[in-house]
Amino acid sequence: MNGPTPQDDALAAQLGPQMTSKMAGALDAGNVSCAGVITAVVKQRGLSRRAAQIAVTTAITESTLHDYTGGDRDSLGLFQQRPSTGWGTPDQITNPVYATNKFLDVMLGLFPDNSWETTDIGAVCQAVQKSGAPDAYAPEAPDADVLVGALWEGSAQPSVPAASTNNVRIDLDGDGRADLLSVQADGTLRVFRNKNGFKSGGMWDGGVDVGSGWSADRPVVPGDLDGDGKTDLLGVRPDGSLWAHRATGTFANAQMFPRAVNVGSGWGGQLQMITADLDGDKRADLLSVLADGTLRVFRNKGGFGGQMFDDPGVDVGSGWSRQHPLIPADLDGDGRTDLLGLHDDGTLWAFRSTGRFAEAQMFAEGIPVGGGWGSHRQLFTTNLDADTRADLVAVTSDGTLRTFHNDGGFTQRMFGDGVNVGGGWTVERPAIPADLDADGRADLLGTQPDGGLQAYRNTGVFEDAGLFGAPVGVGSGWGRQLQLM
């Protein structure tokens, strides 16, 4: 988890006098930061403010909003969850994002049909925690309500580390659920709002055309350029000018991206251009692989203006190619995007981001994290278990989908042994990772030979054939797009 911010400190001073129970006289910036992560996770999952109040009530009772690395017996973290009773590994439980998602998973399982909305808060907390002091939760609910009330509308700007960065590739309205963006064969940009996730009633609204003139040579480059949680777009025009399109969150023709801003010139001819948050400020920076293989980075200074990116950029590496492209990923959960890259011998290397925009300082010296990767049809990273660290997904030459859990730390054993979780994937039918239900775990989309679009829900269980559920049909007429993400 990122450390407390000045906003957290200010909010602690503001709300401290309003605390009446355990937090009275004790609320500090660290507590507010923890409550902010809980609240943000709840919002990302599309649950109500009451779910956040329940979770924060529990965390106040169990840990006074501290991410403890110890407790009664083997209890750990904000919710004092225990590895010995199946809550997760110690590293997972002491990750506030994982711990909150696990708490919510259990709550939703115990209270079907959203019955937790109308059940006494103390009773809900006790049902999940099974505490020896069942009456301890209710007295903390009023303080939790004050905290969540201040955090819910963003007054404290709580932040979830990069779980969503690795999962939600296209979130046009900031609700945590991945929307769908398609460039049609004629260059039309069409967007589809994710309205329900995997619930009944259909996943997507009808598509809306929001732009034109895109092409295979001028692809859409998505990224949250202003840190508001909505995915904006970058695009290069034929004259080499770079334009930024700010997402409004409004799914209507000419209203989603109402105005483009020129943010640079001299683009075109790059082998690769992607966005990634290299310094953890929640604004997407720009990475470019030049024709000679040089890796150049451009810091996003903030704001939709002509000086969005530092110019000139900083050269931070060399030897990249179209055959061995950049693979961006937050590999250690610190909120900064690291890189993976393939060498010609099939070795996979990891490069840790330092957050410093300076030549030879942006990325630490690479370390090898595996071999034999050169023959894969597809290789990408995404967060499969909501622990903030990007896992690795590969499609082998025979179409098998294999997942590799990120076990943490920049070591040669970063990724665990691979698990086969599906088959039948091809170059024409690539796996598209996206968090479709805002649970912090990446699901998959894939097109069928007949043009059908299928979604595979992530169960969070790293086991053969158990990670992704049975496919669900979520559309038809796909397969001829220039881009689909």
Coordinates of C-alpha atoms in Angstrom, one line a residue:
M1 CA 0.0 0.0 0.0
N2 CA 1.2 3.5 -0.7
G3 CA 2.0 5.6 2.4
P4 CA -0.2 8.3 3.8
T5 CA -0.6 11.5 1.9
P6 CA -0.8 15.1 3.1
Q7 CA -4.6 14.8 2.3
D8 CA -4.8 11.8 4.6
D9 CA -3.1 13.9 7.3
A10 CA -5.4 16.8 6.8
L11 CA -8.5 14.6 6.9
A12 CA -7.3 12.9 10.1
A13 CA -7.0 16.3 11.8
Q14 CA -10.5 17.2 10.5
L15 CA -12.3 14.0 11.5
G16 CA -10.3 13.1 14.7
P17 CA -12.5 15.2 17.0
Q18 CA -15.6 13.4 15.6
M19 CA -14.4 9.9 16.6
T20 CA -16.3 8.5 19.6
S21 CA -15.1 5.0 20.3
K22 CA -11.8 3.1 19.7
M23 CA -10.5 5.8 17.3
A24 CA -11.2 8.7 19.7
G25 CA -8.0 10.6 20.2
A26 CA -6.1 8.1 18.0
L27 CA -7.0 8.8 14.3
D28 CA -4.0 9.5 12.2
A29 CA -3.0 9.7 8.5
G30 CA -2.2 6.0 8.4
N31 CA -5.6 5.1 9.6
V32 CA -7.3 7.3 7.1
S33 CA -5.1 5.9 4.3
C34 CA -6.2 2.3 5.3
A35 CA -9.8 3.4 5.4
G36 CA -9.4 5.0 2.0
V37 CA -8.1 1.8 0.4
I38 CA -11.0 -0.1 1.8
T39 CA -13.5 2.5 0.5
A40 CA -11.9 2.6 -2.9
V41 CA -11.9 -1.2 -3.3
V42 CA -15.6 -1.2 -2.4
K43 CA -16.3 1.4 -5.0
Q44 CA -14.3 -0.3 -7.7
R45 CA -16.5 -3.4 -7.1
G46 CA -19.6 -1.5 -7.6
L47 CA -20.9 -2.0 -4.1
S48 CA -22.7 0.5 -2.0
R49 CA -21.4 2.9 0.6
R50 CA -22.9 0.6 3.3
A51 CA -20.5 -2.2 2.2
A52 CA -17.6 0.2 2.9
Q53 CA -19.1 1.1 6.3
I54 CA -19.3 -2.6 7.2
A55 CA -15.7 -3.3 6.1
V56 CA -14.3 -0.2 7.8
T57 CA -16.3 -1.1 11.0
T58 CA -14.7 -4.5 11.0
A59 CA -11.2 -3.1 10.4
I60 CA -11.6 -0.6 13.3
T61 CA -12.7 -3.3 15.6
E62 CA -10.0 -5.8 14.6
S63 CA -7.0 -3.6 14.1
T64 CA -7.9 0.0 14.8
L65 CA -7.2 0.5 11.0
H66 CA -3.6 -0.8 11.2
D67 CA -2.1 -3.2 8.7
Y68 CA -0.5 -5.3 11.4
T69 CA 2.0 -8.0 10.6
G70 CA 1.1 -9.9 13.8
G71 CA -1.8 -10.4 16.2
D72 CA -3.7 -13.0 18.2
R73 CA -2.3 -16.4 17.2
D74 CA -1.6 -16.1 13.4
S75 CA -4.0 -13.2 12.8
L76 CA -2.7 -10.6 10.4
G77 CA -3.6 -7.3 8.6
L78 CA -6.4 -4.9 8.7
F79 CA -9.1 -7.5 9.3
Q80 CA -6.8 -9.8 11.4
Q81 CA -7.5 -12.7 9.0
R82 CA -5.7 -16.0 9.6
P83 CA -3.7 -18.0 7.1
S84 CA -4.5 -21.2 9.1
T85 CA -8.2 -20.8 8.5
G86 CA -8.0 -20.2 4.8
W87 CA -7.9 -16.5 4.4
G88 CA -4.8 -16.4 2.3
T89 CA -1.0 -16.3 2.7
P90 CA 0.6 -13.9 5.1
D91 CA 1.7 -11.7 2.2
Q92 CA -1.8 -11.6 0.8
I93 CA -3.5 -10.9 4.1
T94 CA -1.2 -8.0 4.8
N95 CA -2.0 -6.5 1.4
P96 CA -5.0 -4.2 2.2
V97 CA -6.5 -4.6 -1.3
Y98 CA -6.4 -8.4 -1.2
A99 CA -7.7 -8.4 2.4
T100 CA -10.6 -6.1 1.6
N101 CA -11.6 -8.1 -1.5
K102 CA -11.4 -11.3 0.6
F103 CA -13.6 -9.8 3.3
L104 CA -16.1 -8.7 0.7
D105 CA -16.1 -12.1 -1.0
V106 CA -17.0 -13.9 2.2
M107 CA -19.7 -11.3 3.1
L108 CA -21.4 -11.6 -0.3
G109 CA -21.3 -15.4 0.0
L110 CA -22.9 -15.3 3.4
F111 CA -25.6 -12.8 2.5
P112 CA -27.0 -13.6 -1.0
D113 CA -29.3 -11.2 -2.8
N114 CA -27.6 -8.3 -1.1
S115 CA -29.2 -9.1 2.2
W116 CA -26.2 -7.5 3.9
E117 CA -27.8 -4.2 2.9
T118 CA -30.6 -4.6 5.4
T119 CA -28.9 -6.8 8.1
D120 CA -27.6 -5.1 11.3
I121 CA -24.0 -4.0 10.6
G122 CA -22.6 -5.7 13.8
A123 CA -24.3 -9.0 12.8
V124 CA -22.8 -8.8 9.3
C125 CA -19.3 -8.2 10.7
Q126 CA -19.7 -11.1 13.2
A127 CA -20.9 -13.5 10.5
V128 CA -17.8 -12.9 8.5
Q129 CA -15.3 -12.7 11.3
K130 CA -16.7 -15.3 13.7
S131 CA -15.3 -13.3 16.6
G132 CA -15.2 -14.4 20.3
A133 CA -16.6 -10.9 21.0
P134 CA -19.6 -10.6 18.7
D135 CA -20.8 -7.4 20.4
A136 CA -17.6 -5.5 19.7
Y137 CA -18.5 -4.4 16.2
A138 CA -21.6 -2.3 16.5
P139 CA -20.1 0.5 18.6
E140 CA -17.6 1.2 15.9
A141 CA -20.2 1.6 13.1
P142 CA -20.8 5.4 13.7
D143 CA -17.1 6.2 13.4
A144 CA -16.8 4.1 10.3
D145 CA -19.8 6.0 8.8
V146 CA -18.0 9.3 9.4
L147 CA -14.8 8.1 7.7
V148 CA -16.5 6.5 4.8
G149 CA -18.7 9.5 4.3
A150 CA -15.7 11.7 4.0
L151 CA -13.9 9.3 1.7
W152 CA -16.7 8.1 -0.5
E153 CA -17.0 11.2 -2.7
G154 CA -13.2 11.5 -3.1
S155 CA -12.6 14.3 -0.5
A156 CA -9.6 12.4 0.7
Q157 CA -8.5 11.1 -2.7
P158 CA -8.0 7.5 -1.5
S159 CA -5.9 5.4 -3.8
V160 CA -5.7 1.7 -4.5
P161 CA -2.3 0.4 -5.5
A162 CA -1.9 -0.9 -9.0
A163 CA -4.3 -3.8 -9.0
S164 CA -6.7 -1.8 -11.2
T165 CA -3.8 -0.5 -13.3
N166 CA -3.0 -4.1 -14.3
N167 CA -6.6 -5.1 -14.8
V168 CA -8.8 -2.4 -16.2
R169 CA -7.4 -1.8 -19.7
I170 CA -10.3 0.4 -20.8
D171 CA -12.5 2.0 -18.1
L172 CA -14.2 5.0 -19.7
D173 CA -16.4 6.0 -16.9
G174 CA -14.3 5.2 -13.8
D175 CA -16.7 2.6 -12.3
G176 CA -13.9 -0.1 -12.1
R177 CA -15.5 -2.3 -14.7
A178 CA -13.7 -2.6 -18.0
D179 CA -15.6 -1.2 -21.0
L180 CA -15.0 -2.3 -24.5
L181 CA -13.4 -0.2 -27.2
S182 CA -13.3 -1.2 -30.9
V183 CA -11.8 0.3 -34.0
Q184 CA -13.9 -0.8 -36.9
A185 CA -12.6 -1.7 -40.4
D186 CA -13.5 1.7 -41.7
G187 CA -11.7 3.5 -38.9
T188 CA -14.7 4.3 -36.7
L189 CA -14.1 4.3 -33.0
R190 CA -16.9 2.5 -31.2
V191 CA -17.3 2.1 -27.4
F192 CA -19.5 -0.2 -25.4
R193 CA -20.4 0.5 -21.7
N194 CA -20.1 -2.4 -19.3
K195 CA -23.4 -2.0 -17.4
N196 CA -23.7 -5.2 -15.4
G197 CA -20.5 -7.2 -15.4
F198 CA -21.5 -10.9 -15.2
K199 CA -25.0 -10.2 -13.8
S200 CA -28.2 -11.0 -15.7
G201 CA -29.4 -8.4 -18.2
G202 CA -26.4 -8.4 -20.5
M203 CA -22.9 -7.1 -20.1
W204 CA -22.8 -4.3 -22.7
D205 CA -24.9 -1.4 -23.7
G206 CA -25.4 -0.9 -27.4
G207 CA -22.2 0.5 -29.0
V208 CA -21.8 4.3 -29.5
D209 CA -19.6 5.7 -32.3
V210 CA -17.4 8.3 -30.8
G211 CA -14.8 9.1 -33.4
S212 CA -13.3 8.2 -36.8
G213 CA -10.1 8.2 -38.8
W214 CA -8.3 5.6 -36.8
S215 CA -6.3 2.9 -38.7
A216 CA -3.8 0.0 -38.2
D217 CA -1.0 2.6 -38.7
R218 CA -2.6 5.0 -36.3
P219 CA -3.8 2.8 -33.4
V220 CA -5.6 4.0 -30.3
V221 CA -3.2 4.3 -27.3
P222 CA -5.2 4.2 -24.1
G223 CA -4.1 5.6 -20.8
D224 CA -5.4 7.6 -17.8
L225 CA -3.7 10.9 -18.6
D226 CA -5.1 13.0 -15.8
G227 CA -5.4 10.5 -12.9
D228 CA -9.2 10.7 -12.7
G229 CA -9.8 7.0 -13.1
K230 CA -11.2 7.2 -16.6
T231 CA -9.2 6.0 -19.7
D232 CA -8.2 8.7 -22.1
L233 CA -6.8 8.2 -25.5
L234 CA -3.6 9.2 -27.5
G235 CA -3.3 9.1 -31.2
V236 CA -0.8 10.1 -33.9
R237 CA -2.0 11.9 -37.0
P238 CA -0.4 11.5 -40.4
D239 CA 1.6 14.7 -40.0
G240 CA 3.3 13.2 -36.9
S241 CA 1.4 15.3 -34.3
L242 CA 0.4 13.6 -31.1
W243 CA -3.2 14.3 -29.9
A244 CA -4.8 13.5 -26.5
H245 CA -8.5 12.8 -26.2
R246 CA -10.0 13.3 -22.7
A247 CA -12.7 10.9 -21.6
T248 CA -15.8 12.6 -20.1
G249 CA -17.4 9.4 -18.9
T250 CA -20.5 10.2 -20.9
F251 CA -21.5 7.4 -23.4
A252 CA -22.9 9.5 -26.2
N253 CA -21.8 10.3 -29.7
A254 CA -19.4 13.3 -29.7
Q255 CA -19.6 13.6 -25.9
M256 CA -17.3 10.8 -24.8
F257 CA -14.2 12.5 -26.3
P258 CA -15.5 16.0 -27.1
R259 CA -12.1 17.7 -27.8
A260 CA -8.6 16.7 -28.8
V261 CA -5.5 18.5 -27.6
N262 CA -2.3 18.6 -29.5
V263 CA 0.4 17.5 -27.0
G264 CA 3.5 16.9 -29.2
S265 CA 5.0 16.6 -32.7
G266 CA 7.5 14.5 -34.5
W267 CA 5.8 11.2 -33.8
G268 CA 5.4 8.4 -36.3
G269 CA 7.8 5.6 -37.2
Q270 CA 8.1 4.3 -33.6
L271 CA 8.3 0.5 -33.2
Q272 CA 6.0 0.8 -30.1
M273 CA 4.2 3.4 -28.2
I274 CA 2.5 2.7 -24.9
T275 CA 1.4 4.5 -21.8
A276 CA 2.2 3.5 -18.2
D277 CA 2.5 5.2 -14.8
L278 CA 6.3 5.1 -14.2
D279 CA 6.4 7.3 -11.1
G280 CA 3.2 6.3 -9.2
D281 CA 1.4 9.6 -9.5
K282 CA -1.6 8.0 -11.2
R283 CA -1.0 9.8 -14.5
A284 CA 0.0 7.7 -17.5
D285 CA 3.5 8.6 -18.8
L286 CA 4.6 7.8 -22.3
L287 CA 7.0 5.2 -23.5
S288 CA 8.3 4.9 -27.0
V289 CA 10.6 2.4 -28.7
L290 CA 12.3 4.3 -31.6
A291 CA 13.2 2.7 -34.9
D292 CA 16.8 2.0 -33.7
G293 CA 15.6 0.2 -30.6
T294 CA 16.1 3.0 -28.1
L295 CA 13.6 3.2 -25.3
R296 CA 12.6 6.8 -24.6
V297 CA 10.3 7.9 -21.8
F298 CA 8.3 11.1 -21.4
R299 CA 7.0 12.2 -18.0
N300 CA 3.4 13.3 -17.8
K301 CA 3.5 16.7 -16.1
G302 CA -0.3 16.8 -15.7
G303 CA -3.1 18.5 -17.3
F304 CA -4.6 18.5 -20.8
G305 CA -2.5 21.1 -22.4
G306 CA 0.3 21.5 -25.0
Q307 CA 2.9 20.7 -22.4
M308 CA 1.4 17.4 -21.1
F309 CA 4.7 15.5 -21.5
D310 CA 8.3 16.6 -20.8
D311 CA 10.1 17.3 -24.0
P312 CA 12.6 16.1 -24.8
G313 CA 12.2 12.7 -23.4
V314 CA 14.8 10.6 -21.7
D315 CA 16.6 7.7 -23.3
V316 CA 16.6 4.9 -20.7
G317 CA 17.5 1.8 -22.6
S318 CA 18.3 0.2 -26.0
G319 CA 18.0 -3.1 -27.9
W320 CA 14.2 -3.3 -28.0
S321 CA 12.5 -4.5 -31.2
R322 CA 9.2 -5.3 -32.8
Q323 CA 9.9 -9.0 -32.2
H324 CA 10.6 -8.4 -28.5
P325 CA 8.3 -5.5 -27.4
L326 CA 7.9 -3.9 -24.0
I327 CA 5.6 -5.7 -21.6
P328 CA 4.6 -3.1 -19.0
A329 CA 3.6 -4.4 -15.5
D330 CA 3.6 -3.3 -11.9
L331 CA 5.5 -6.4 -10.7
D332 CA 6.0 -5.4 -7.0
G333 CA 2.8 -3.6 -6.2
D334 CA 4.4 -0.2 -5.5
G335 CA 2.2 1.7 -8.0
R336 CA 5.0 2.2 -10.5
T337 CA 5.1 0.3 -13.8
D338 CA 8.0 -2.0 -14.3
L339 CA 9.0 -3.7 -17.5
L340 CA 9.4 -7.2 -18.8
G341 CA 11.3 -8.0 -22.0
L342 CA 12.4 -11.0 -24.0
H343 CA 16.0 -11.6 -25.1
D344 CA 16.8 -13.3 -28.4
D345 CA 17.6 -16.5 -26.5
G346 CA 14.1 -16.7 -25.0
T347 CA 15.0 -15.4 -21.6
L348 CA 12.5 -13.2 -19.9
W349 CA 14.0 -10.2 -18.0
A350 CA 12.4 -7.9 -15.4
F351 CA 13.4 -4.2 -15.0
R352 CA 12.2 -2.4 -11.9
S353 CA 11.1 1.2 -12.1
T354 CA 12.7 3.6 -9.7
G355 CA 10.4 6.5 -10.6
R356 CA 13.3 8.7 -11.5
F357 CA 13.2 10.2 -14.9
A358 CA 16.9 10.2 -15.7
E359 CA 19.1 8.4 -18.1
A360 CA 20.2 5.0 -16.7
Q361 CA 18.2 5.7 -13.5
M362 CA 14.6 5.0 -14.5
F363 CA 15.0 1.2 -14.5
A364 CA 17.2 -0.8 -12.3
E365 CA 19.5 -3.4 -13.8
G366 CA 17.5 -6.2 -15.3
I367 CA 17.3 -9.7 -13.8
P368 CA 16.4 -12.9 -15.6
V369 CA 13.1 -14.4 -14.4
G370 CA 12.7 -17.4 -16.7
G371 CA 13.7 -19.0 -19.9
G372 CA 12.1 -20.7 -22.9
W373 CA 9.6 -17.9 -23.8
G374 CA 10.5 -17.2 -27.4
S375 CA 8.0 -19.4 -29.0
H376 CA 4.8 -18.2 -27.4
R377 CA 2.0 -16.7 -29.5
Q378 CA 1.1 -14.2 -26.8
L379 CA 2.6 -13.0 -23.6
F380 CA 1.1 -10.4 -21.3
T381 CA 0.7 -9.4 -17.7
T382 CA -2.4 -8.8 -15.6
N383 CA -3.5 -9.1 -12.0
L384 CA -5.3 -12.4 -11.6
D385 CA -5.7 -12.5 -7.8
A386 CA -6.1 -8.9 -6.7
D387 CA -2.8 -8.8 -4.8
T388 CA -1.6 -5.6 -6.7
R389 CA 1.3 -7.5 -8.3
A390 CA 1.0 -8.4 -12.0
D391 CA 0.9 -12.1 -12.9
L392 CA 2.0 -13.5 -16.2
V393 CA -0.2 -15.0 -18.9
A394 CA 1.1 -16.9 -21.9
V395 CA -0.5 -18.6 -24.9
T396 CA 1.8 -21.4 -26.1
S397 CA 2.4 -22.4 -29.7
D398 CA -0.4 -25.0 -29.5
G399 CA -3.0 -22.5 -28.2
T400 CA -2.8 -23.5 -24.5
L401 CA -3.4 -20.7 -22.0
R402 CA -0.9 -20.8 -19.1
T403 CA -0.8 -18.5 -16.1
F404 CA 2.1 -17.9 -13.8
H405 CA 1.5 -16.4 -10.3
N406 CA 3.7 -13.5 -9.3
D407 CA 5.1 -14.8 -6.0
G408 CA 6.6 -11.3 -5.1
G409 CA 10.0 -9.7 -5.1
F410 CA 12.5 -9.0 -7.9
T411 CA 14.2 -12.4 -7.8
Q412 CA 14.8 -15.1 -10.4
R413 CA 11.8 -16.9 -8.9
M414 CA 9.4 -14.1 -9.4
F415 CA 6.9 -16.3 -11.2
G416 CA 5.7 -19.6 -9.9
D417 CA 5.2 -22.8 -12.0
G418 CA 2.8 -22.3 -14.8
V419 CA -0.8 -23.7 -14.7
N420 CA -2.7 -24.7 -17.8
V421 CA -6.1 -23.0 -17.7
G422 CA -7.6 -23.3 -21.2
G423 CA -7.0 -24.1 -24.9
G424 CA -7.9 -23.0 -28.4
W425 CA -6.4 -19.5 -28.3
T426 CA -4.8 -18.3 -31.6
V427 CA -3.1 -15.2 -33.0
E428 CA -6.5 -14.4 -34.7
R429 CA -8.3 -15.0 -31.4
P430 CA -6.1 -13.5 -28.7
A431 CA -6.9 -13.4 -25.0
I432 CA -8.0 -9.9 -23.9
P433 CA -7.6 -9.4 -20.1
A434 CA -10.1 -7.1 -18.5
D435 CA -11.6 -6.7 -15.0
L436 CA -15.2 -7.1 -16.1
D437 CA -16.9 -7.1 -12.7
A438 CA -14.7 -4.8 -10.6
D439 CA -13.5 -7.4 -8.2
G440 CA -9.8 -6.6 -8.7
R441 CA -9.2 -9.8 -10.7
A442 CA -8.7 -9.8 -14.4
D443 CA -11.2 -11.8 -16.4
L444 CA -10.8 -12.7 -20.1
L445 CA -12.5 -11.8 -23.3
G446 CA -12.1 -13.7 -26.6
T447 CA -13.7 -13.9 -30.0
Q448 CA -14.9 -17.0 -31.7
P449 CA -14.5 -18.0 -35.3
D450 CA -18.2 -17.3 -35.9
G451 CA -17.7 -13.7 -34.5
G452 CA -19.2 -14.5 -31.1
L453 CA -17.6 -12.6 -28.1
Q454 CA -17.1 -14.7 -25.0
A455 CA -16.3 -13.7 -21.4
Y456 CA -14.5 -15.9 -18.9
R457 CA -14.9 -15.0 -15.2
N458 CA -11.9 -15.2 -13.0
T459 CA -12.5 -17.3 -9.9
G460 CA -9.2 -16.4 -8.2
V461 CA -8.2 -20.1 -7.9
F462 CA -4.8 -20.8 -9.4
E463 CA -5.6 -24.4 -10.4
D464 CA -5.7 -26.3 -13.7
A465 CA -9.0 -25.5 -15.4
G466 CA -10.2 -23.8 -12.3
L467 CA -9.1 -20.2 -12.7
F468 CA -11.6 -19.1 -15.3
G469 CA -15.2 -20.2 -15.3
A470 CA -17.2 -21.5 -18.2
P471 CA -17.5 -19.0 -21.1
V472 CA -20.5 -16.7 -21.3
G473 CA -21.6 -15.3 -24.6
V474 CA -21.6 -11.5 -24.4
G475 CA -21.9 -10.4 -28.1
S476 CA -21.9 -11.3 -31.8
G477 CA -20.5 -9.9 -35.0
W478 CA -17.0 -9.5 -33.7
G479 CA -13.7 -10.5 -35.4
R480 CA -13.1 -7.9 -38.2
Q481 CA -12.0 -5.0 -36.0
L482 CA -8.7 -3.3 -36.5
Q483 CA -8.4 -3.0 -32.7
L484 CA -10.4 -4.5 -29.8
M485 CA -9.6 -3.8 -26.2

